[in-house]
Short mmCIF file of C-alpha atoms in Angstrom, two decimals:
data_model
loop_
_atom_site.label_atom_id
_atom_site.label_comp_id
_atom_site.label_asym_id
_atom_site.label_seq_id
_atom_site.Cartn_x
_atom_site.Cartn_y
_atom_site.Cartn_z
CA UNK A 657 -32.46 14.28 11.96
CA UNK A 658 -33.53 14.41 8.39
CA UNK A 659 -31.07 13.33 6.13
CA UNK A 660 -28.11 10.29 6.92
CA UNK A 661 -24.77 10.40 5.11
CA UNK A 662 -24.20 6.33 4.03
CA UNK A 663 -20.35 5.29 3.40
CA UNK A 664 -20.09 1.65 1.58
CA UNK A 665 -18.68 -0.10 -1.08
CA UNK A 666 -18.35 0.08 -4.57
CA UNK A 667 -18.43 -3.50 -4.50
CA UNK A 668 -21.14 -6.02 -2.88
CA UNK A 669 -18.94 -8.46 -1.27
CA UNK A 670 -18.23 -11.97 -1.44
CA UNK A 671 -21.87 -12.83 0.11
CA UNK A 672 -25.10 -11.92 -0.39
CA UNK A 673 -25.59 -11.02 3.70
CA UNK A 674 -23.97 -7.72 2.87
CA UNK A 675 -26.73 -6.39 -0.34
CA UNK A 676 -29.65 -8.24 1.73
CA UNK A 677 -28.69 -5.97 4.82
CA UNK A 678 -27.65 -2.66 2.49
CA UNK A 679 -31.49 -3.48 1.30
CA UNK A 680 -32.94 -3.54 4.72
CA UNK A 681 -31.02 -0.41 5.86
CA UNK A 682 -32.62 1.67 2.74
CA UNK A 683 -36.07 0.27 3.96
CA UNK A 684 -35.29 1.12 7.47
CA UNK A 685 -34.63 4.93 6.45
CA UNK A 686 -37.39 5.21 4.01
CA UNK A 687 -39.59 3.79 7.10
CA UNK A 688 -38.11 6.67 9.26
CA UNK A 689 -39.07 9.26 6.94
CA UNK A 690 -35.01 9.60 6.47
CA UNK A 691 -33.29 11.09 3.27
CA UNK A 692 -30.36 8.72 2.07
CA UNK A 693 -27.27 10.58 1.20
CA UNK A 694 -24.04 8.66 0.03
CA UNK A 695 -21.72 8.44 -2.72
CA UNK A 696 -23.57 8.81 -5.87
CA UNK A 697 -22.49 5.23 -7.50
CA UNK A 698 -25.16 3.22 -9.09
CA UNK A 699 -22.44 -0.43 -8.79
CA UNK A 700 -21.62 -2.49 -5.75
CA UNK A 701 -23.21 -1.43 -2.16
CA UNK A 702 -23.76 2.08 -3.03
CA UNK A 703 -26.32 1.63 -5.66
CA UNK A 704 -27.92 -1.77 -3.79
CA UNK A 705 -28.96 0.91 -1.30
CA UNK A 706 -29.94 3.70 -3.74
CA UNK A 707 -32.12 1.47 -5.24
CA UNK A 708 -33.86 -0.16 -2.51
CA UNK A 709 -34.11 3.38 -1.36
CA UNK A 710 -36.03 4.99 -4.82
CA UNK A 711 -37.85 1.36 -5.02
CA UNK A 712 -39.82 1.98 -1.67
CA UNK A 713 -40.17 5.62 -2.65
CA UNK A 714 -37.63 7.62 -0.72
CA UNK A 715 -35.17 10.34 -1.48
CA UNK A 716 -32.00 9.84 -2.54
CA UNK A 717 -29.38 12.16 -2.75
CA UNK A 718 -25.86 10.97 -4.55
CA UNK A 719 -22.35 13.41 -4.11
CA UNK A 720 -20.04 11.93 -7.22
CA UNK A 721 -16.60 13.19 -8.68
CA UNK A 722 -16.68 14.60 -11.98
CA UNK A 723 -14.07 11.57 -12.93
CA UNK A 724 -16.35 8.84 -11.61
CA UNK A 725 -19.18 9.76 -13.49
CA UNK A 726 -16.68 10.00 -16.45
CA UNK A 727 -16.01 6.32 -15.91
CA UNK A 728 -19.55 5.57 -16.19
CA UNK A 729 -20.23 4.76 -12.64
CA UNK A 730 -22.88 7.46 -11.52
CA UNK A 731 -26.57 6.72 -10.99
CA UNK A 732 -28.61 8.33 -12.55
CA UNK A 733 -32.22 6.88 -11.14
CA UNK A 734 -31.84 9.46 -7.87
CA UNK A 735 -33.68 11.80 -6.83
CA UNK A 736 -30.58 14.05 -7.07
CA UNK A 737 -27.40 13.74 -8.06
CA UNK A 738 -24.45 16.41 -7.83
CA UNK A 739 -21.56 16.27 -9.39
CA UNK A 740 -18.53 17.96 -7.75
CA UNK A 741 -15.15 18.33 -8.91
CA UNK A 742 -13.02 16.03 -6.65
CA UNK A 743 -13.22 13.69 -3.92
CA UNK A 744 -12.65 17.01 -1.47
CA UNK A 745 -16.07 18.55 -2.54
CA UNK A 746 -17.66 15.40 -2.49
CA UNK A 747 -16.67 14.66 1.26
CA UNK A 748 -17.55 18.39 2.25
CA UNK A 749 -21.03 18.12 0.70
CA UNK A 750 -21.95 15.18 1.63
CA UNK A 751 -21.10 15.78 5.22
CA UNK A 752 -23.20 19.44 4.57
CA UNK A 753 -25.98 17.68 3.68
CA UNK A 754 -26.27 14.93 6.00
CA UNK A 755 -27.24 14.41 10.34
CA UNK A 756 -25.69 11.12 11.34
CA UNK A 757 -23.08 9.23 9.15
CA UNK A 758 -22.84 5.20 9.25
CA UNK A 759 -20.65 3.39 7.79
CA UNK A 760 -21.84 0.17 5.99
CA UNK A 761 -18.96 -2.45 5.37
CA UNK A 762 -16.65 -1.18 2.35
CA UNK A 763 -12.92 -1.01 1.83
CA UNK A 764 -10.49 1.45 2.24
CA UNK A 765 -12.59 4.46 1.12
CA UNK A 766 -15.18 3.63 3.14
CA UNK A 767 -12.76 3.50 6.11
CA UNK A 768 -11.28 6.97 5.16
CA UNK A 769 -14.54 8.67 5.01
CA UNK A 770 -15.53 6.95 8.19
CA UNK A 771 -12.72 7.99 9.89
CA UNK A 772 -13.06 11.62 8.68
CA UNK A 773 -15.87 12.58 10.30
CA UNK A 774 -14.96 10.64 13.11
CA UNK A 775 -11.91 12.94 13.88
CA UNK A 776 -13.70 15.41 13.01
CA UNK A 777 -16.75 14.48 15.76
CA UNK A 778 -14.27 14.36 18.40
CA UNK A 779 -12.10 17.62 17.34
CA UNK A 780 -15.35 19.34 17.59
CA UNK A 781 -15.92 19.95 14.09
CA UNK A 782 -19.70 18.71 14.15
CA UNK A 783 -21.90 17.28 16.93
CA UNK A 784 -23.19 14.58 14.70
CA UNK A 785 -23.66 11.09 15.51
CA UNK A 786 -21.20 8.86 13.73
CA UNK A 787 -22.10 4.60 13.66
CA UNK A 788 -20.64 1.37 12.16
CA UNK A 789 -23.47 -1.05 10.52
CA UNK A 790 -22.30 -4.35 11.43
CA UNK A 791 -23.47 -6.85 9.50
CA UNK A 792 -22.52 -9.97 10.33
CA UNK A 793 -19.64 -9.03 12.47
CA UNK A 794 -17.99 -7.35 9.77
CA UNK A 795 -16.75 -4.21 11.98
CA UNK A 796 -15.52 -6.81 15.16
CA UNK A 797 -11.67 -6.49 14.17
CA UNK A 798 -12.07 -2.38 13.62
CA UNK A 799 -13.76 -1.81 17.00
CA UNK A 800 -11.11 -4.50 18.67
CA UNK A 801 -8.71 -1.86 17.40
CA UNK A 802 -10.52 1.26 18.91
CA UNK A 803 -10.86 -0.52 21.57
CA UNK A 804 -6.87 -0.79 21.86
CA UNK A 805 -5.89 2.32 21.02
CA UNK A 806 -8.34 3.73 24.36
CA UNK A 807 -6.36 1.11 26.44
CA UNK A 808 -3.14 2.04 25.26
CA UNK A 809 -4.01 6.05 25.85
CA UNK A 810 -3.99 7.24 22.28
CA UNK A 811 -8.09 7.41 22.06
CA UNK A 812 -10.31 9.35 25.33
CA UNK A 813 -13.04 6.43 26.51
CA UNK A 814 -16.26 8.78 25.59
CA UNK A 815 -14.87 8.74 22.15
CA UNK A 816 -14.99 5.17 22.11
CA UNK A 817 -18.18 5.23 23.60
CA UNK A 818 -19.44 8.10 21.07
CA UNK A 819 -19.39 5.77 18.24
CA UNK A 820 -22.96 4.41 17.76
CA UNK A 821 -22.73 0.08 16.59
CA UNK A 822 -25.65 -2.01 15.96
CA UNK A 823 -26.32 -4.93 13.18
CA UNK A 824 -29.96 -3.65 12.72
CA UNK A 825 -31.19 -1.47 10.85
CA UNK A 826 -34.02 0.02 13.08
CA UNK A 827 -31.58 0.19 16.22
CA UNK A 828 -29.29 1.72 14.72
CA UNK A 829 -31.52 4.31 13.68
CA UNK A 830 -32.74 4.88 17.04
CA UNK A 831 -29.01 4.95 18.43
CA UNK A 832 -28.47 7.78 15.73
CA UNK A 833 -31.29 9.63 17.03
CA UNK A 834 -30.50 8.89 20.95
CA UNK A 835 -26.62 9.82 20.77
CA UNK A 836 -25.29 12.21 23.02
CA UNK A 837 -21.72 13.79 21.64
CA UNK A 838 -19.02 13.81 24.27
CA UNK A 839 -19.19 17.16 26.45
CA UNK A 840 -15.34 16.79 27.57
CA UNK A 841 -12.68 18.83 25.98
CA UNK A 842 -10.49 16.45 23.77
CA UNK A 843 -7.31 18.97 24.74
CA UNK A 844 -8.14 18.93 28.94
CA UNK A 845 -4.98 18.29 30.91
CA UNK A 846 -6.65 15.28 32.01
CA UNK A 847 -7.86 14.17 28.33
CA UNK A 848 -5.22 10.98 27.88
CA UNK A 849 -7.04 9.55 31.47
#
């Protein structure tokens, strides 16, 4: 694992738990030799992490669409920063370029992109570890919901299971590194059991 694909917000949140933690997670993957790649935004969550990132001298690597830098929203303190046409190539590169993807809290982006390569993990798509950084709880009422959706038979347990969640920054690193994708065949006869 060399490189981890961060999903957050464009905003910081009503509380300063949220930055404090996005600061600790950039620490956490400089301290694992690990190359941050997320969003390209230099405002909210995204650049709190980009710049804890560069501050402690690691490598950051931002995917932006060609209208959000046009709105003035792009950092431009990375160490590099592509700019790709739509929100299509930015997904499809920054999922290229990355080896785990976590999800830091966010809104409904972050939730979209999160559940992208989610799908995608369990259609087989990639073998990559996917993970929810819960700070403070924040991701309690999501995995309630997984949780529901494997007891009422629309999710397969190991899928449930595949998702890697921890509120620290170190463990969860380690859980990236650990997971084990599911071996069972989402389409089996026996794949709703």
């Amino acid at each position: 694992m060399k490189a981890v694909c961060v999903y957050c917000g464009s905003s910081s949140g009503v509380r300063p738990v949220y930055a404090d933690a996005a600061r600790a997670f950039g620490r956490a993957l400089v301290a694992a030799g690990l190359t941050l790649v997320y969003g390209g935004g230099r405002v909210g969550l995204m650049g709190v992490i980009a710049d804890e990132v560069m501050a402690v001298g690691g490598r950051a690597v931002g995917v932006i669409p060609e209208l959000l830098v046009d709105k003035e929203v792009g950092h431009t303190g990375l160490s590099e920063l592509h700019v790709v046409p739509d929100m299509h190539h930015r997904k499809k590169m920054m999922a290229d370029l990355s080896d785990a993807f976590v999800a830091m809290p966010g809104g409904a982006g972050t939730l979209e992109e999160l559940f992208e390569v989610y799908t995608w993990a369990q259609l087989g798509y990639h073998r990559k570890p996917v993970a929810l950084y819960n700070i403070d709880s924040f991701y309690d009422p999501l995995i309630a919901l997984l949780r529901h959706t494997v007891d009422e038979g629309f999710m397969q347990p190991a899928y449930f299971d595949a998702l890697c969640v921890d509120s620290e920054p170190v463990e969860l690193i380690e859980r990236l590194r650990r997971h084990q994708p599911p071996v069972r065949d989402k389409w089996a006869p026996d794949a709703a059991k």
